[in-house]
PDB file of C-alpha atoms and ligand atoms in Angstrom:
ATOM      1  CA  UNK A   3     113.605  93.626 143.896  1.00  0.00           C
ATOM      2  CA  UNK A   4     114.564  94.592 140.368  1.00  0.00           C
ATOM      3  CA  UNK A   5     118.146  95.520 139.681  1.00  0.00           C
ATOM      4  CA  UNK A   6     117.011  98.831 138.262  1.00  0.00           C
ATOM      5  CA  UNK A   7     115.320  99.709 141.546  1.00  0.00           C
ATOM      6  CA  UNK A   8     118.456  98.865 143.499  1.00  0.00           C
ATOM      7  CA  UNK A   9     120.606 100.950 141.186  1.00  0.00           C
ATOM      8  CA  UNK A  10     118.294 103.908 141.528  1.00  0.00           C
ATOM      9  CA  UNK A  11     118.243 103.518 145.310  1.00  0.00           C
ATOM     10  CA  UNK A  12     122.029 103.534 145.368  1.00  0.00           C
ATOM     11  CA  UNK A  13     121.971 106.708 143.320  1.00  0.00           C
ATOM     12  CA  UNK A  14     119.671 108.336 145.862  1.00  0.00           C
ATOM     13  CA  UNK A  15     121.938 107.324 148.721  1.00  0.00           C
ATOM     14  CA  UNK A  16     124.995 108.660 146.906  1.00  0.00           C
ATOM     15  CA  UNK A  17     123.266 111.971 146.213  1.00  0.00           C
ATOM     16  CA  UNK A  18     122.194 112.212 149.836  1.00  0.00           C
ATOM     17  CA  UNK A  19     125.693 111.493 151.127  1.00  0.00           C
ATOM     18  CA  UNK A  20     127.276 114.084 148.910  1.00  0.00           C
ATOM     19  CA  UNK A  21     124.677 116.633 150.050  1.00  0.00           C
ATOM     20  CA  UNK A  22     125.546 115.931 153.670  1.00  0.00           C
ATOM     21  CA  UNK A  23     129.256 116.243 152.955  1.00  0.00           C
ATOM     22  CA  UNK A  24     128.605 119.574 151.338  1.00  0.00           C
ATOM     23  CA  UNK A  25     127.015 121.017 154.493  1.00  0.00           C
ATOM     24  CA  UNK A  26     128.729 124.228 155.488  1.00  0.00           C
ATOM     25  CA  UNK A  27     130.376 124.348 152.138  1.00  0.00           C
ATOM     26  CA  UNK A  28     127.880 126.526 150.376  1.00  0.00           C
ATOM     27  CA  UNK A  29     130.416 128.963 149.050  1.00  0.00           C
ATOM     28  CA  UNK A  30     132.436 126.162 147.451  1.00  0.00           C
ATOM     29  CA  UNK A  31     129.232 124.924 145.845  1.00  0.00           C
ATOM     30  CA  UNK A  32     128.508 128.405 144.551  1.00  0.00           C
ATOM     31  CA  UNK A  33     132.055 128.628 143.174  1.00  0.00           C
ATOM     32  CA  UNK A  34     131.646 125.298 141.424  1.00  0.00           C
ATOM     33  CA  UNK A  35     128.125 125.740 140.070  1.00  0.00           C
ATOM     34  CA  UNK A  36     127.300 129.419 139.754  1.00  0.00           C
ATOM     35  CA  UNK A  37     130.476 131.510 139.717  1.00  0.00           C
ATOM     36  CA  UNK A  38     131.258 130.625 136.093  1.00  0.00           C
ATOM     37  CA  UNK A  39     128.520 133.094 135.227  1.00  0.00           C
ATOM     38  CA  UNK A  40     127.803 135.110 138.387  1.00  0.00           C
ATOM     39  CA  UNK A  41     130.717 137.145 139.708  1.00  0.00           C
ATOM     40  CA  UNK A  42     131.051 137.484 143.492  1.00  0.00           C
ATOM     41  CA  UNK A  43     132.612 140.904 143.143  1.00  0.00           C
ATOM     42  CA  UNK A  44     131.700 143.846 141.016  1.00  0.00           C
ATOM     43  CA  UNK A  45     133.398 143.000 137.706  1.00  0.00           C
ATOM     44  CA  UNK A  46     136.063 145.490 136.667  1.00  0.00           C
ATOM     45  CA  UNK A  47     135.019 145.050 133.065  1.00  0.00           C
ATOM     46  CA  UNK A  48     131.253 144.624 132.723  1.00  0.00           C
ATOM     47  CA  UNK A  49     131.527 144.192 128.962  1.00  0.00           C
ATOM     48  CA  UNK A  50     132.881 140.680 129.542  1.00  0.00           C
ATOM     49  CA  UNK A  51     130.184 139.664 132.026  1.00  0.00           C
ATOM     50  CA  UNK A  52     127.813 136.898 130.945  1.00  0.00           C
ATOM     51  CA  UNK A  53     125.367 137.352 133.837  1.00  0.00           C
ATOM     52  CA  UNK A  54     124.602 139.926 136.516  1.00  0.00           C
ATOM     53  CA  UNK A  55     126.999 139.889 139.513  1.00  0.00           C
ATOM     54  CA  UNK A  56     125.547 138.194 142.542  1.00  0.00           C
ATOM     55  CA  UNK A  57     125.302 141.344 144.662  1.00  0.00           C
ATOM     56  CA  UNK A  58     123.014 142.901 142.068  1.00  0.00           C
ATOM     57  CA  UNK A  59     120.938 139.737 141.814  1.00  0.00           C
ATOM     58  CA  UNK A  60     120.515 139.546 145.597  1.00  0.00           C
ATOM     59  CA  UNK A  61     119.649 143.203 145.855  1.00  0.00           C
ATOM     60  CA  UNK A  62     116.721 142.662 143.535  1.00  0.00           C
ATOM     61  CA  UNK A  63     115.719 139.349 145.079  1.00  0.00           C
ATOM     62  CA  UNK A  64     115.553 140.993 148.510  1.00  0.00           C
ATOM     63  CA  UNK A  65     113.532 143.918 147.216  1.00  0.00           C
ATOM     64  CA  UNK A  66     110.867 141.452 146.095  1.00  0.00           C
ATOM     65  CA  UNK A  67     111.376 138.779 148.766  1.00  0.00           C
ATOM     66  CA  UNK A  68     112.695 140.386 151.973  1.00  0.00           C
ATOM     67  CA  UNK A  69     111.865 137.198 153.852  1.00  0.00           C
ATOM     68  CA  UNK A  70     114.669 134.611 153.673  1.00  0.00           C
ATOM     69  CA  UNK A  71     112.453 131.536 153.282  1.00  0.00           C
ATOM     70  CA  UNK A  72     110.532 133.109 150.429  1.00  0.00           C
ATOM     71  CA  UNK A  73     113.735 134.312 148.768  1.00  0.00           C
ATOM     72  CA  UNK A  74     115.345 130.869 148.970  1.00  0.00           C
ATOM     73  CA  UNK A  75     112.203 129.232 147.623  1.00  0.00           C
ATOM     74  CA  UNK A  76     112.045 131.666 144.733  1.00  0.00           C
ATOM     75  CA  UNK A  77     115.712 131.178 143.816  1.00  0.00           C
ATOM     76  CA  UNK A  78     115.666 127.387 144.025  1.00  0.00           C
ATOM     77  CA  UNK A  79     112.698 127.354 141.684  1.00  0.00           C
ATOM     78  CA  UNK A  80     114.174 129.939 139.329  1.00  0.00           C
ATOM     79  CA  UNK A  81     117.519 128.191 138.958  1.00  0.00           C
ATOM     80  CA  UNK A  82     115.770 124.958 137.986  1.00  0.00           C
ATOM     81  CA  UNK A  83     113.074 126.565 135.830  1.00  0.00           C
ATOM     82  CA  UNK A  84     114.009 130.059 134.732  1.00  0.00           C
ATOM     83  CA  UNK A  85     111.162 131.981 133.100  1.00  0.00           C
ATOM     84  CA  UNK A  86     110.906 135.571 132.023  1.00  0.00           C
ATOM     85  CA  UNK A  87     107.561 135.951 133.800  1.00  0.00           C
ATOM     86  CA  UNK A  88     109.084 134.890 137.132  1.00  0.00           C
ATOM     87  CA  UNK A  89     112.204 137.020 136.953  1.00  0.00           C
ATOM     88  CA  UNK A  90     112.630 139.765 139.533  1.00  0.00           C
ATOM     89  CA  UNK A  91     115.679 141.324 137.893  1.00  0.00           C
ATOM     90  CA  UNK A  92     115.385 144.328 135.613  1.00  0.00           C
ATOM     91  CA  UNK A  93     113.969 143.404 132.189  1.00  0.00           C
ATOM     92  CA  UNK A  94     117.117 144.926 130.623  1.00  0.00           C
ATOM     93  CA  UNK A  95     119.173 142.209 132.301  1.00  0.00           C
ATOM     94  CA  UNK A  96     117.352 139.482 130.438  1.00  0.00           C
ATOM     95  CA  UNK A  97     117.496 141.472 127.219  1.00  0.00           C
ATOM     96  CA  UNK A  98     121.232 141.883 127.615  1.00  0.00           C
ATOM     97  CA  UNK A  99     122.289 138.464 128.929  1.00  0.00           C
ATOM     98  CA  UNK A 100     119.421 136.300 127.752  1.00  0.00           C
ATOM     99  CA  UNK A 101     117.385 134.127 130.093  1.00  0.00           C
ATOM    100  CA  UNK A 102     119.425 132.076 132.539  1.00  0.00           C
ATOM    101  CA  UNK A 103     119.768 128.487 131.293  1.00  0.00           C
ATOM    102  CA  UNK A 104     118.152 125.972 133.663  1.00  0.00           C
ATOM    103  CA  UNK A 105     120.751 124.424 135.956  1.00  0.00           C
ATOM    104  CA  UNK A 106     118.699 121.333 136.749  1.00  0.00           C
ATOM    105  CA  UNK A 107     121.325 118.961 135.343  1.00  0.00           C
ATOM    106  CA  UNK A 108     124.056 120.768 137.220  1.00  0.00           C
ATOM    107  CA  UNK A 109     122.780 121.193 140.771  1.00  0.00           C
ATOM    108  CA  UNK A 110     120.419 119.422 143.203  1.00  0.00           C
ATOM    109  CA  UNK A 111     117.639 120.994 145.265  1.00  0.00           C
ATOM    110  CA  UNK A 112     119.505 120.350 148.506  1.00  0.00           C
ATOM    111  CA  UNK A 113     122.648 121.978 147.100  1.00  0.00           C
ATOM    112  CA  UNK A 114     120.554 124.887 145.913  1.00  0.00           C
ATOM    113  CA  UNK A 115     119.005 125.352 149.345  1.00  0.00           C
ATOM    114  CA  UNK A 116     122.509 125.757 150.765  1.00  0.00           C
ATOM    115  CA  UNK A 117     123.806 127.964 147.979  1.00  0.00           C
ATOM    116  CA  UNK A 118     120.853 130.354 147.966  1.00  0.00           C
ATOM    117  CA  UNK A 119     120.724 130.560 151.760  1.00  0.00           C
ATOM    118  CA  UNK A 120     124.425 131.492 151.742  1.00  0.00           C
ATOM    119  CA  UNK A 121     123.731 134.052 148.997  1.00  0.00           C
ATOM    120  CA  UNK A 122     120.944 135.582 151.076  1.00  0.00           C
ATOM    121  CA  UNK A 123     123.173 135.851 154.165  1.00  0.00           C
ATOM    122  CA  UNK A 124     126.192 137.309 152.392  1.00  0.00           C
ATOM    123  CA  UNK A 125     124.902 139.519 149.562  1.00  0.00           C
ATOM    124  CA  UNK A 126     124.771 142.279 148.860  1.00  0.00           C
ATOM    125  CA  UNK A 127     127.796 142.977 151.055  1.00  0.00           C
ATOM    126  CA  UNK A 128     127.308 145.549 153.811  1.00  0.00           C
ATOM    127  CA  UNK A 129     129.287 148.170 151.909  1.00  0.00           C
ATOM    128  CA  UNK A 130     127.293 147.792 148.694  1.00  0.00           C
ATOM    129  CA  UNK A 131     125.812 151.161 147.864  1.00  0.00           C
ATOM    130  CA  UNK A 132     122.143 151.577 147.235  1.00  0.00           C
ATOM    131  CA  UNK A 133     120.899 148.417 148.872  1.00  0.00           C
ATOM    132  CA  UNK A 134     117.387 148.262 150.207  1.00  0.00           C
ATOM    133  CA  UNK A 135     116.516 146.438 153.429  1.00  0.00           C
ATOM    134  CA  UNK A 136     119.097 146.199 156.163  1.00  0.00           C
ATOM    135  CA  UNK A 137     117.888 142.976 157.738  1.00  0.00           C
ATOM    136  CA  UNK A 138     120.659 140.512 158.433  1.00  0.00           C
ATOM    137  CA  UNK A 139     123.387 142.396 156.599  1.00  0.00           C
ATOM    138  CA  UNK A 140     126.827 143.165 157.817  1.00  0.00           C
ATOM    139  CA  UNK A 141     127.210 140.398 160.329  1.00  0.00           C
ATOM    140  CA  UNK A 142     130.596 138.758 160.431  1.00  0.00           C
ATOM    141  CA  UNK A 143     133.392 139.542 158.043  1.00  0.00           C
ATOM    142  CA  UNK A 144     134.172 143.051 159.244  1.00  0.00           C
ATOM    143  CA  UNK A 145     137.066 144.839 157.715  1.00  0.00           C
TER     144      UNK A 145
HETATM  145  C1  HEC B 227     125.409 129.696 132.220  1.00  0.00           C
HETATM  146  C2  HEC B 227     125.416 130.876 133.035  1.00  0.00           C
HETATM  147  C3  HEC B 227     124.717 130.828 134.392  1.00  0.00           C
HETATM  148  C4  HEC B 227     124.921 129.928 135.424  1.00  0.00           C
HETATM  149  C5  HEC B 227     125.853 128.720 135.462  1.00  0.00           C
HETATM  150  C6  HEC B 227     124.090 130.389 136.510  1.00  0.00           C
HETATM  151  N1  HEC B 227     123.386 131.503 136.144  1.00  0.00           N
HETATM  152 FE1  HEC B 227     122.046 132.528 137.318  1.00  0.00          FE
HETATM  153  N2  HEC B 227     121.671 133.829 135.758  1.00  0.00           N
HETATM  154  C7  HEC B 227     122.302 133.791 134.527  1.00  0.00           C
HETATM  155  C8  HEC B 227     121.797 134.898 133.713  1.00  0.00           C
HETATM  156  C9  HEC B 227     122.233 135.206 132.287  1.00  0.00           C
HETATM  157  C10 HEC B 227     120.861 135.603 134.511  1.00  0.00           C
HETATM  158  C11 HEC B 227     120.085 136.888 134.131  1.00  0.00           C
HETATM  159  C12 HEC B 227     118.856 136.574 133.317  1.00  0.00           C
HETATM  160  C13 HEC B 227     117.767 135.952 134.139  1.00  0.00           C
HETATM  161  O1  HEC B 227     117.404 136.511 135.182  1.00  0.00           O
HETATM  162  O2  HEC B 227     117.256 134.892 133.722  1.00  0.00           O
HETATM  163  C14 HEC B 227     120.791 134.894 135.798  1.00  0.00           C
HETATM  164  C15 HEC B 227     119.966 135.244 136.846  1.00  0.00           C
HETATM  165  C16 HEC B 227     119.940 134.623 138.086  1.00  0.00           C
HETATM  166  C17 HEC B 227     119.066 134.986 139.174  1.00  0.00           C
HETATM  167  C18 HEC B 227     118.042 136.120 139.142  1.00  0.00           C
HETATM  168  C19 HEC B 227     116.752 135.610 138.605  1.00  0.00           C
HETATM  169  C20 HEC B 227     115.791 136.688 138.218  1.00  0.00           C
HETATM  170  O3  HEC B 227     114.774 136.821 138.889  1.00  0.00           O
HETATM  171  O4  HEC B 227     115.997 137.369 137.216  1.00  0.00           O
HETATM  172  C21 HEC B 227     119.347 134.149 140.224  1.00  0.00           C
HETATM  173  C22 HEC B 227     118.687 134.140 141.598  1.00  0.00           C
HETATM  174  C23 HEC B 227     120.381 133.258 139.776  1.00  0.00           C
HETATM  175  N3  HEC B 227     120.733 133.563 138.478  1.00  0.00           N
HETATM  176  C24 HEC B 227     120.957 132.266 140.566  1.00  0.00           C
HETATM  177  C25 HEC B 227     121.903 131.341 140.116  1.00  0.00           C
HETATM  178  C26 HEC B 227     122.463 130.283 140.942  1.00  0.00           C
HETATM  179  C27 HEC B 227     122.130 130.045 142.415  1.00  0.00           C
HETATM  180  C28 HEC B 227     123.332 129.577 140.150  1.00  0.00           C
HETATM  181  C29 HEC B 227     124.147 128.347 140.514  1.00  0.00           C
HETATM  182  C30 HEC B 227     123.409 127.183 140.924  1.00  0.00           C
HETATM  183  C31 HEC B 227     123.302 130.199 138.828  1.00  0.00           C
HETATM  184  N4  HEC B 227     122.440 131.267 138.861  1.00  0.00           N
HETATM  185  C32 HEC B 227     124.042 129.750 137.742  1.00  0.00           C
HETATM  186  C33 HEC B 227     123.247 132.874 134.112  1.00  0.00           C
HETATM  187  C34 HEC B 227     123.740 131.802 134.853  1.00  0.00           C
END
């Protein structure tokens, strides 16, 4: 076996192990990979925002993809290959913030599956006004 093959196999194993370790840690992954741009709360000062807050993003994702599997699939693809034609957010969002830069060097598919599934389950929060479908909202985390 060539050394190169072995090295690349080791890389795969390392990536797999870190994905397993990250299980149940989706929020920490979001904080590390997405929160730099996407706020988890409604920003007090929107003029400083560089991307739409996650509750707004999820509201629009769910309007287009109410089904969790489809929503996760859409988001995983979008984060790796953002394109204006695919976007479900309001066109003004892209005009204002610019297209999201691809995160493919920053996050793996298995991490993204966890992050976006967590996003689907937790956003928009139950008390977010004006949200669409009620499916799956409001469980846990009562006040
Ligand atoms: C460098 C800043 C930046 C980072 C990091 C970032 N995003 Fe974004 N994201 C944006 C911007 C800007 C938009 C709005 C424009 C657009 O939709 O392309 C956006 C839009 C989105 C959308 C809506 C797509 C649509 O249909 O319009 C989703 C879903 C999303 N981001 C998920 C993520 C996830 C998950 C991560 C972490 C893995 C992440 N983003 C990291 C900047 C970022």
